PDB file of C-alpha atoms in Angstrom:
ATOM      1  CA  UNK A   1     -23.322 -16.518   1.622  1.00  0.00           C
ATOM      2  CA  UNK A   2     -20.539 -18.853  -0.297  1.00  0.00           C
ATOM      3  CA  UNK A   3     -17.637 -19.485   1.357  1.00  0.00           C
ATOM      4  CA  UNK A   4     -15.690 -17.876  -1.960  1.00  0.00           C
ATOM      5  CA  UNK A   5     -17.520 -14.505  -0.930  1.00  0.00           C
ATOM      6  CA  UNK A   6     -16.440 -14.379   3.027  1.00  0.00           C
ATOM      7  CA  UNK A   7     -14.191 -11.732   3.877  1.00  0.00           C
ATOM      8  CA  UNK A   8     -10.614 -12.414   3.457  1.00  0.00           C
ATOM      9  CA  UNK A   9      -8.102 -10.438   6.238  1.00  0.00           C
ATOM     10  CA  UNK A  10      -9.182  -7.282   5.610  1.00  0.00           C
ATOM     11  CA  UNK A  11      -8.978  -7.809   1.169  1.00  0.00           C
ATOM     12  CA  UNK A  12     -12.849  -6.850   1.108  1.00  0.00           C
ATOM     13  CA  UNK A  13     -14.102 -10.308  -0.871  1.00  0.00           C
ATOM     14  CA  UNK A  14     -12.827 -12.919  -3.218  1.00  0.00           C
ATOM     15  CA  UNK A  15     -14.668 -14.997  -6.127  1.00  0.00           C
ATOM     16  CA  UNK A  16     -17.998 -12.726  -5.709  1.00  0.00           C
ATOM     17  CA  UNK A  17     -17.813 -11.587 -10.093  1.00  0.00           C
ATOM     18  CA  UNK A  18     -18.371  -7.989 -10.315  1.00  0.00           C
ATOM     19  CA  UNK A  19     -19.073  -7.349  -6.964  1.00  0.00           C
ATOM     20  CA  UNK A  20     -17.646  -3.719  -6.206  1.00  0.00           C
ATOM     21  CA  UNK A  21     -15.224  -5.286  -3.022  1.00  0.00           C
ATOM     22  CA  UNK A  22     -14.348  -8.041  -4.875  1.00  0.00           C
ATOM     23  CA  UNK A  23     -10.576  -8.437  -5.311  1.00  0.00           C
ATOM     24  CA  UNK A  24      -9.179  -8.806  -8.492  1.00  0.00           C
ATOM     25  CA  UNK A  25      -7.318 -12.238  -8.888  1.00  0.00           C
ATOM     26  CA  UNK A  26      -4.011 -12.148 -10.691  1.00  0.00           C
ATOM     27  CA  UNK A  27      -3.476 -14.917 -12.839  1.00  0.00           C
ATOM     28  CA  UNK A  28       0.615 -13.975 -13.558  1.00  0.00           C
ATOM     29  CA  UNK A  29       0.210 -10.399 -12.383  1.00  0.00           C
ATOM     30  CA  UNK A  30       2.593  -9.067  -9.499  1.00  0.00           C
ATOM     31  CA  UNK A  31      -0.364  -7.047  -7.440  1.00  0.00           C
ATOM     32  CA  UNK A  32      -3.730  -7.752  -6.564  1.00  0.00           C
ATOM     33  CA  UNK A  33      -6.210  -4.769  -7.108  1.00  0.00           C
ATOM     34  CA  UNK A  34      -9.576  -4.095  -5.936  1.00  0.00           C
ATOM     35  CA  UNK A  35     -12.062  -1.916  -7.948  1.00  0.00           C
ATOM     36  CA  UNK A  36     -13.334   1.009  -5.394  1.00  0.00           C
ATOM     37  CA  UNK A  37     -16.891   1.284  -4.336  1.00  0.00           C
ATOM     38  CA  UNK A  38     -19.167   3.795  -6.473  1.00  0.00           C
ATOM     39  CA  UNK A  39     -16.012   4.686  -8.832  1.00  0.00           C
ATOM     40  CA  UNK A  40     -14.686   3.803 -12.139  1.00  0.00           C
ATOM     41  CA  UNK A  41     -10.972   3.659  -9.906  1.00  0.00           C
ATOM     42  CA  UNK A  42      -9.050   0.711  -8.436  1.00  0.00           C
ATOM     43  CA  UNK A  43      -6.560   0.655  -5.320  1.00  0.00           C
ATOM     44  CA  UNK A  44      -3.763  -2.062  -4.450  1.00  0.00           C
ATOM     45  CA  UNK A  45      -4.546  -4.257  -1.769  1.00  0.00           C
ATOM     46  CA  UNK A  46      -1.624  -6.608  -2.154  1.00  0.00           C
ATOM     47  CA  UNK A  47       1.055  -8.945  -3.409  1.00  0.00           C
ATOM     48  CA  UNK A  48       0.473 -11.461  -6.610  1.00  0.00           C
ATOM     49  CA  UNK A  49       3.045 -13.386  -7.832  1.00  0.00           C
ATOM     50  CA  UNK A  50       6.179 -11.289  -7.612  1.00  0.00           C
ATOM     51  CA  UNK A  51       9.282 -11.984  -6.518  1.00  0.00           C
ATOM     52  CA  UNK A  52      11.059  -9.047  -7.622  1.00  0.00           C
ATOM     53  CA  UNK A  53      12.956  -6.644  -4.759  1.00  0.00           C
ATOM     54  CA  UNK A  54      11.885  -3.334  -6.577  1.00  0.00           C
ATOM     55  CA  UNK A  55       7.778  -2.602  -7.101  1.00  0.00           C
ATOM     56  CA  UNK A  56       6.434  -0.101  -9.375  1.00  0.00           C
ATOM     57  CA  UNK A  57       3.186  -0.056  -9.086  1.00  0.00           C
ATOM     58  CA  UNK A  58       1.038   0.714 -12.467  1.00  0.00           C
ATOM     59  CA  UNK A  59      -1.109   4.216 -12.823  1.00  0.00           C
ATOM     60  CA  UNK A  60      -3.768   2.138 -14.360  1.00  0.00           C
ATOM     61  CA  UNK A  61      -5.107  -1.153 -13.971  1.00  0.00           C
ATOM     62  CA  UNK A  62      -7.884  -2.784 -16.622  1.00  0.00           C
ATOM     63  CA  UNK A  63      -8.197   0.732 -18.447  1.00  0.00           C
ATOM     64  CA  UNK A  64      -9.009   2.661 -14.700  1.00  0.00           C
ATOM     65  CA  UNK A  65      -6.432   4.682 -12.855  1.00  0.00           C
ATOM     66  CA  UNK A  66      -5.124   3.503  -9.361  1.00  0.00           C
ATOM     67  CA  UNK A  67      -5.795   5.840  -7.044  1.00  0.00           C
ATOM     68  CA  UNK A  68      -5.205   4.239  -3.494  1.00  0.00           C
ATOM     69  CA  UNK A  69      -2.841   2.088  -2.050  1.00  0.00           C
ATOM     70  CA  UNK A  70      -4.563   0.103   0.648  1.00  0.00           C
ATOM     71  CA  UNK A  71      -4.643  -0.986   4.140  1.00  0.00           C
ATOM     72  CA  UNK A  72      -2.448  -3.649   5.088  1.00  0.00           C
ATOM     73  CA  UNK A  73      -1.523  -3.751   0.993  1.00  0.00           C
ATOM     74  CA  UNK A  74       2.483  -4.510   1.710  1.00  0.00           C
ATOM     75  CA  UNK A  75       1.732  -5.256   5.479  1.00  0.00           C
ATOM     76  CA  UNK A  76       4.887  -8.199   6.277  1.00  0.00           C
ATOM     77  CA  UNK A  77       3.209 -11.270   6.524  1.00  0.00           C
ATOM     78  CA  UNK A  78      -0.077 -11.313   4.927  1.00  0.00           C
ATOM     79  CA  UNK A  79      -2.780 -13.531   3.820  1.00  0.00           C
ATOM     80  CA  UNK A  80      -3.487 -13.168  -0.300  1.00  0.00           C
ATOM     81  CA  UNK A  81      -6.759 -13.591  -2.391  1.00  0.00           C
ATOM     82  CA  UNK A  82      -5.968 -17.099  -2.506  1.00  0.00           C
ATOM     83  CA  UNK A  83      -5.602 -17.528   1.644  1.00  0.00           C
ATOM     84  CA  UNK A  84      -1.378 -18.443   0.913  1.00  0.00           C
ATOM     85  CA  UNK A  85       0.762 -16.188   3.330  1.00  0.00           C
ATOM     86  CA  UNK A  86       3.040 -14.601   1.763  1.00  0.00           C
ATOM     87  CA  UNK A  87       6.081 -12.125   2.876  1.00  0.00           C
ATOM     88  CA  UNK A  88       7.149  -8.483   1.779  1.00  0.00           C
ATOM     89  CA  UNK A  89       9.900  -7.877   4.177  1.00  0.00           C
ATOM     90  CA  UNK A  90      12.791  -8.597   1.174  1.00  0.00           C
ATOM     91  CA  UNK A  91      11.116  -5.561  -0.998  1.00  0.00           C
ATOM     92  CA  UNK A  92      13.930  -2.824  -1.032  1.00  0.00           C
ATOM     93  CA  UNK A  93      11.857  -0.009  -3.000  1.00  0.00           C
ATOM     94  CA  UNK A  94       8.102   0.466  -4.305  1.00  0.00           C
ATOM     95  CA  UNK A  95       7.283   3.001  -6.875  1.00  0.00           C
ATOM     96  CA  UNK A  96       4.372   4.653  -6.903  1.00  0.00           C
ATOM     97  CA  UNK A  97       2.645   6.633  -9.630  1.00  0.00           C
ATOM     98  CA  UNK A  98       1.392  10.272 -10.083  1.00  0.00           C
ATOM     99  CA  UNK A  99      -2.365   9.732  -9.616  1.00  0.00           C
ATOM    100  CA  UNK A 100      -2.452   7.939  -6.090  1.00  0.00           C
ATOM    101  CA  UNK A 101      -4.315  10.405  -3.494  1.00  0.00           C
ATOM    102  CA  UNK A 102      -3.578   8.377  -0.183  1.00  0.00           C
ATOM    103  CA  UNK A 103      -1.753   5.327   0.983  1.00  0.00           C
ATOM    104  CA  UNK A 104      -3.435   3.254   3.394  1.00  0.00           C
ATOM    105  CA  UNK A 105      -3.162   1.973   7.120  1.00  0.00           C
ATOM    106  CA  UNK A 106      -0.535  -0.240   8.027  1.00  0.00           C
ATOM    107  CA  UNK A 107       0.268  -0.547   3.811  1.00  0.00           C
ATOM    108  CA  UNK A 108       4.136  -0.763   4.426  1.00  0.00           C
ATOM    109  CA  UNK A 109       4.104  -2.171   8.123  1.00  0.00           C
ATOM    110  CA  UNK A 110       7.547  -3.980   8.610  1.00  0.00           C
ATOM    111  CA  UNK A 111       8.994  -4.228   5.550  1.00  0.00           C
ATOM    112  CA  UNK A 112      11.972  -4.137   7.139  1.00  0.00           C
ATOM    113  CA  UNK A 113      14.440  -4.507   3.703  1.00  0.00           C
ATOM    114  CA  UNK A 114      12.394  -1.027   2.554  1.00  0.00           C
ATOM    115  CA  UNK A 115      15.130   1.894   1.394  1.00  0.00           C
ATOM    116  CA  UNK A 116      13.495   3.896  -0.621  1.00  0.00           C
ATOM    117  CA  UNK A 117      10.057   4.851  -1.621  1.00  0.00           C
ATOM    118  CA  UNK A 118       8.879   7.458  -3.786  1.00  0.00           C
ATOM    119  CA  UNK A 119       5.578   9.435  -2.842  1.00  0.00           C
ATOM    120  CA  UNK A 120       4.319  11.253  -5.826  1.00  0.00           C
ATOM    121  CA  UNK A 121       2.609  15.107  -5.767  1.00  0.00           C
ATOM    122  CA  UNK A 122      -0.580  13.282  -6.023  1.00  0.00           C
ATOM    123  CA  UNK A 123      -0.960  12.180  -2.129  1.00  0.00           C
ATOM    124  CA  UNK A 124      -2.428  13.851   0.371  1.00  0.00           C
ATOM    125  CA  UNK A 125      -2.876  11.406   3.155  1.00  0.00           C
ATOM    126  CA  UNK A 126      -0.487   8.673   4.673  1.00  0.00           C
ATOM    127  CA  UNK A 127      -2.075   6.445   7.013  1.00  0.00           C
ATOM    128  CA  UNK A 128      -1.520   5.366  10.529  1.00  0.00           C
ATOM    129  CA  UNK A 129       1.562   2.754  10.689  1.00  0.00           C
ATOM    130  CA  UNK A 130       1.752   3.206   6.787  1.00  0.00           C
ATOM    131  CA  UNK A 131       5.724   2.910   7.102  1.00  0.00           C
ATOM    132  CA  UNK A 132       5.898   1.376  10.603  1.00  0.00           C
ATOM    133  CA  UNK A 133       8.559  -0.798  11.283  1.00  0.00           C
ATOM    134  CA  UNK A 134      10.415   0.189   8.096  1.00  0.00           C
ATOM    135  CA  UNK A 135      13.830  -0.116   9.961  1.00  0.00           C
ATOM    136  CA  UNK A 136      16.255   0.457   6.567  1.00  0.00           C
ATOM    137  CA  UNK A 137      14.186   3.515   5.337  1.00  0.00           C
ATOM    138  CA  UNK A 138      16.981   5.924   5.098  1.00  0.00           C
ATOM    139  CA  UNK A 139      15.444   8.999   3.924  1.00  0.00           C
ATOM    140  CA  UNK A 140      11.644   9.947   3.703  1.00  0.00           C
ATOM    141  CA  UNK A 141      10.482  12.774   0.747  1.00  0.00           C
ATOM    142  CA  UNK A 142       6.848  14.172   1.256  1.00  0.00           C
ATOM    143  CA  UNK A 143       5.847  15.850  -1.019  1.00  0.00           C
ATOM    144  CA  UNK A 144       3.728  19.512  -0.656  1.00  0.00           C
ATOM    145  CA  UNK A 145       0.449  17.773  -1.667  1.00  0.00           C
ATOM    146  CA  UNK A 146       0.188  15.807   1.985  1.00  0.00           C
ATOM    147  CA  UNK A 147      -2.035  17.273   4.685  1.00  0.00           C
ATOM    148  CA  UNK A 148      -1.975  14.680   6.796  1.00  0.00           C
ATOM    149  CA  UNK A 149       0.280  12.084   8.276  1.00  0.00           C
ATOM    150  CA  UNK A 150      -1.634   9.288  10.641  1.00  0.00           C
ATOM    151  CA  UNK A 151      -0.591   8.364  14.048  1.00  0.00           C
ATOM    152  CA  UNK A 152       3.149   5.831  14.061  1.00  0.00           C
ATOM    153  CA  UNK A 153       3.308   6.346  10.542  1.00  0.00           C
ATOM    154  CA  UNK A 154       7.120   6.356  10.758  1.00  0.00           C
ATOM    155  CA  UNK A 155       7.358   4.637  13.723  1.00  0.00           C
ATOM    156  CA  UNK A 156      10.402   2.452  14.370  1.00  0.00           C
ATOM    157  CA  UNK A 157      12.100   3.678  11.018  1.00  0.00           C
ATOM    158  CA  UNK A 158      15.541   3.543  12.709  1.00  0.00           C
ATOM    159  CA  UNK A 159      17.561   4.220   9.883  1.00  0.00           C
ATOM    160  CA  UNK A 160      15.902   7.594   9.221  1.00  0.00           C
ATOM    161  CA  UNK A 161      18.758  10.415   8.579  1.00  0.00           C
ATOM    162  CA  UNK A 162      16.351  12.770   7.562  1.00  0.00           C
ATOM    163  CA  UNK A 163      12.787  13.989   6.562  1.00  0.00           C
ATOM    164  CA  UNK A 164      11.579  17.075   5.373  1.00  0.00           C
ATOM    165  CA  UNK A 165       8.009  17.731   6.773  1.00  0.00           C
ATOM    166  CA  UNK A 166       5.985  20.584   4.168  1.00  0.00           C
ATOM    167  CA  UNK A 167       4.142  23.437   5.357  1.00  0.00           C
ATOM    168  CA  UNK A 168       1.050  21.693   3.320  1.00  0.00           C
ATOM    169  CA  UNK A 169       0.995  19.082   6.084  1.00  0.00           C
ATOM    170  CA  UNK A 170      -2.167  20.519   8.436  1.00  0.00           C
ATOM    171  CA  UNK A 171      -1.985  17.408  10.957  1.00  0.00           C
ATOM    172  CA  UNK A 172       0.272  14.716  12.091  1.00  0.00           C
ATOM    173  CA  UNK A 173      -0.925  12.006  14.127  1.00  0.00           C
ATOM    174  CA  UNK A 174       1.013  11.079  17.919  1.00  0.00           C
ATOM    175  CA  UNK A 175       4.275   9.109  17.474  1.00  0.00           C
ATOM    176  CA  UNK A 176       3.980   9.740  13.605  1.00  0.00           C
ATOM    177  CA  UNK A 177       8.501  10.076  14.348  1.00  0.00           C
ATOM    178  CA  UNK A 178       9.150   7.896  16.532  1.00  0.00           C
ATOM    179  CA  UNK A 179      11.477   5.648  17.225  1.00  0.00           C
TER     180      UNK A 179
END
Protein backbone atom coordinates (compact mmCIF):
# COMPACT_ATOMS: atom_id res chain seq x y z
CA UNK A 1 0.00 0.00 0.00
CA UNK A 2 1.46 3.72 -0.94
CA UNK A 3 1.73 5.97 1.59
CA UNK A 4 -0.66 8.48 -0.72
CA UNK A 5 -3.44 5.69 -0.22
CA UNK A 6 -3.24 5.33 3.87
CA UNK A 7 -6.14 6.50 5.61
CA UNK A 8 -6.24 10.07 6.44
CA UNK A 9 -8.27 10.98 10.04
CA UNK A 10 -11.21 9.48 9.25
CA UNK A 11 -11.34 11.26 5.15
CA UNK A 12 -11.52 7.52 3.78
CA UNK A 13 -8.18 7.83 1.29
CA UNK A 14 -6.21 10.38 -0.60
CA UNK A 15 -4.22 10.14 -4.09
CA UNK A 16 -5.71 6.43 -4.74
CA UNK A 17 -7.44 7.79 -8.71
CA UNK A 18 -10.86 6.52 -8.90
CA UNK A 19 -10.89 4.62 -5.99
CA UNK A 20 -14.60 4.84 -4.57
CA UNK A 21 -13.12 6.36 -0.83
CA UNK A 22 -10.87 8.41 -2.41
CA UNK A 23 -11.28 12.10 -1.50
CA UNK A 24 -11.62 14.51 -4.00
CA UNK A 25 -8.71 17.14 -3.91
CA UNK A 26 -9.69 20.74 -4.42
CA UNK A 27 -7.39 22.58 -6.39
CA UNK A 28 -9.21 26.35 -5.57
CA UNK A 29 -12.44 24.76 -4.41
CA UNK A 30 -13.82 25.68 -0.80
CA UNK A 31 -14.92 21.82 0.20
CA UNK A 32 -13.46 18.61 -0.21
CA UNK A 33 -15.94 15.84 -1.43
CA UNK A 34 -15.78 12.21 -1.48
CA UNK A 35 -17.68 10.11 -4.12
CA UNK A 36 -19.93 7.42 -2.01
CA UNK A 37 -19.35 3.75 -2.27
CA UNK A 38 -21.63 1.80 -4.92
CA UNK A 39 -23.43 5.26 -5.96
CA UNK A 40 -23.28 7.78 -8.63
CA UNK A 41 -23.57 10.47 -5.24
CA UNK A 42 -20.89 12.42 -3.36
CA UNK A 43 -20.90 13.67 0.43
CA UNK A 44 -18.70 16.57 2.08
CA UNK A 45 -16.05 15.47 4.18
CA UNK A 46 -14.39 18.81 4.71
CA UNK A 47 -12.82 22.22 4.35
CA UNK A 48 -10.69 23.33 1.02
CA UNK A 49 -9.49 26.53 0.67
CA UNK A 50 -12.11 28.84 2.11
CA UNK A 51 -11.90 31.48 4.19
CA UNK A 52 -15.25 32.79 3.95
CA UNK A 53 -17.57 33.02 7.43
CA UNK A 54 -20.82 31.88 5.55
CA UNK A 55 -20.79 28.13 3.65
CA UNK A 56 -23.26 27.08 1.19
CA UNK A 57 -22.63 24.00 0.32
CA UNK A 58 -23.41 22.98 -3.55
CA UNK A 59 -26.44 20.33 -4.44
CA UNK A 60 -24.10 18.89 -6.94
CA UNK A 61 -20.59 18.29 -7.24
CA UNK A 62 -18.82 17.01 -10.79
CA UNK A 63 -22.42 16.52 -12.40
CA UNK A 64 -23.63 14.08 -9.08
CA UNK A 65 -25.85 15.36 -6.33
CA UNK A 66 -24.49 15.67 -2.67
CA UNK A 67 -26.32 13.75 -0.61
CA UNK A 68 -24.41 13.48 2.82
CA UNK A 69 -22.59 15.66 4.88
CA UNK A 70 -19.96 13.65 6.68
CA UNK A 71 -18.42 12.66 9.85
CA UNK A 72 -16.13 14.97 11.35
CA UNK A 73 -16.77 17.20 7.85
CA UNK A 74 -16.72 20.80 9.89
CA UNK A 75 -15.34 19.04 13.10
CA UNK A 76 -12.99 22.34 14.80
CA UNK A 77 -9.65 21.43 14.26
CA UNK A 78 -9.18 18.96 11.60
CA UNK A 79 -6.64 17.37 9.48
CA UNK A 80 -7.41 18.01 5.41
CA UNK A 81 -6.63 15.81 2.28
CA UNK A 82 -3.40 17.38 2.25
CA UNK A 83 -2.50 16.43 6.23
CA UNK A 84 -2.53 20.75 6.98
CA UNK A 85 -4.82 21.38 10.13
CA UNK A 86 -7.02 23.62 9.56
CA UNK A 87 -9.87 25.46 11.82
CA UNK A 88 -13.77 25.96 11.38
CA UNK A 89 -14.57 27.54 14.63
CA UNK A 90 -14.84 31.35 12.80
CA UNK A 91 -17.76 29.84 10.36
CA UNK A 92 -20.97 31.79 11.48
CA UNK A 93 -23.56 29.90 9.07
CA UNK A 94 -23.46 26.79 6.55
CA UNK A 95 -26.11 26.31 4.01
CA UNK A 96 -27.14 23.28 3.05
CA UNK A 97 -29.09 22.14 0.00
CA UNK A 98 -32.44 20.31 -0.65
CA UNK A 99 -31.12 16.84 -1.58
CA UNK A 100 -28.89 16.00 1.58
CA UNK A 101 -30.57 12.87 3.49
CA UNK A 102 -28.30 12.91 6.72
CA UNK A 103 -25.54 14.90 8.28
CA UNK A 104 -22.87 13.04 9.82
CA UNK A 105 -21.18 12.35 13.32
CA UNK A 106 -19.43 14.96 14.97
CA UNK A 107 -19.85 17.16 11.30
CA UNK A 108 -20.32 20.55 13.23
CA UNK A 109 -18.45 19.62 16.59
CA UNK A 110 -17.30 23.02 18.16
CA UNK A 111 -17.76 25.42 15.80
CA UNK A 112 -18.22 27.59 18.34
CA UNK A 113 -18.80 31.08 15.98
CA UNK A 114 -21.93 28.78 14.38
CA UNK A 115 -25.46 31.00 14.44
CA UNK A 116 -27.36 29.71 12.09
CA UNK A 117 -27.74 26.67 10.00
CA UNK A 118 -30.34 25.71 7.71
CA UNK A 119 -31.48 21.93 7.54
CA UNK A 120 -33.40 21.35 4.41
CA UNK A 121 -36.80 18.87 4.08
CA UNK A 122 -34.44 16.46 2.61
CA UNK A 123 -32.77 15.08 6.05
CA UNK A 124 -33.77 12.52 7.96
CA UNK A 125 -30.93 11.75 10.26
CA UNK A 126 -28.54 14.06 12.37
CA UNK A 127 -25.75 12.34 13.86
CA UNK A 128 -24.34 11.93 17.28
CA UNK A 129 -22.39 15.30 18.37
CA UNK A 130 -23.39 16.67 14.82
CA UNK A 131 -23.84 20.26 16.50
CA UNK A 132 -21.91 19.61 19.74
CA UNK A 133 -20.23 22.32 21.19
CA UNK A 134 -21.98 24.85 18.93
CA UNK A 135 -22.11 27.43 21.86
CA UNK A 136 -23.60 30.64 19.58
CA UNK A 137 -26.32 28.45 17.88
CA UNK A 138 -29.25 30.53 18.78
CA UNK A 139 -32.09 28.80 17.32
CA UNK A 140 -32.29 25.18 15.82
CA UNK A 141 -35.21 24.45 12.82
CA UNK A 142 -35.78 20.63 12.09
CA UNK A 143 -37.52 20.09 9.71
CA UNK A 144 -40.61 17.18 9.51
CA UNK A 145 -38.42 14.92 7.30
CA UNK A 146 -35.96 13.92 10.51
CA UNK A 147 -36.59 10.65 12.33
CA UNK A 148 -33.80 10.61 14.17
CA UNK A 149 -31.52 12.78 16.20
CA UNK A 150 -28.11 10.89 17.57
CA UNK A 151 -26.96 10.92 21.07
CA UNK A 152 -25.24 14.92 22.26
CA UNK A 153 -26.24 16.12 19.06
CA UNK A 154 -26.97 19.53 20.61
CA UNK A 155 -24.95 19.16 23.36
CA UNK A 156 -23.34 22.23 24.91
CA UNK A 157 -25.31 24.62 22.45
CA UNK A 158 -25.63 27.23 25.24
CA UNK A 159 -27.06 29.86 23.36
CA UNK A 160 -30.10 27.79 22.35
CA UNK A 161 -33.49 29.96 22.92
CA UNK A 162 -35.44 27.56 21.25
CA UNK A 163 -36.06 24.35 19.13
CA UNK A 164 -38.98 22.92 17.77
CA UNK A 165 -38.73 19.04 17.85
CA UNK A 166 -41.45 17.40 14.87
CA UNK A 167 -43.70 14.66 15.49
CA UNK A 168 -41.67 12.91 12.40
CA UNK A 169 -38.75 12.54 14.81
CA UNK A 170 -39.21 8.54 15.97
CA UNK A 171 -35.89 8.59 18.21
CA UNK A 172 -33.57 10.90 19.91
CA UNK A 173 -30.43 9.75 21.23
CA UNK A 174 -29.40 10.48 25.40
CA UNK A 175 -28.18 14.06 26.03
CA UNK A 176 -29.26 14.93 22.35
CA UNK A 177 -30.37 18.74 24.66
CA UNK A 178 -28.09 19.12 26.80
CA UNK A 179 -26.27 21.53 28.14
Amino acid sequence: LCLACMATAGFGFVGCGENQNSIIPPSNESLYFQKIADKEEYRVVGLGNVSDLDIVIPATYKGLPVTEIGDNAFHETQVNGDGRYFRTDYITSVTIPDGVTSIGRDAFYECSSLTEIVIPDSVTSIGGSAFSGCSSLMEIVIPDSVTSIGWSAYDGCSSLTGIVIPDSVTSIGGSAFSG
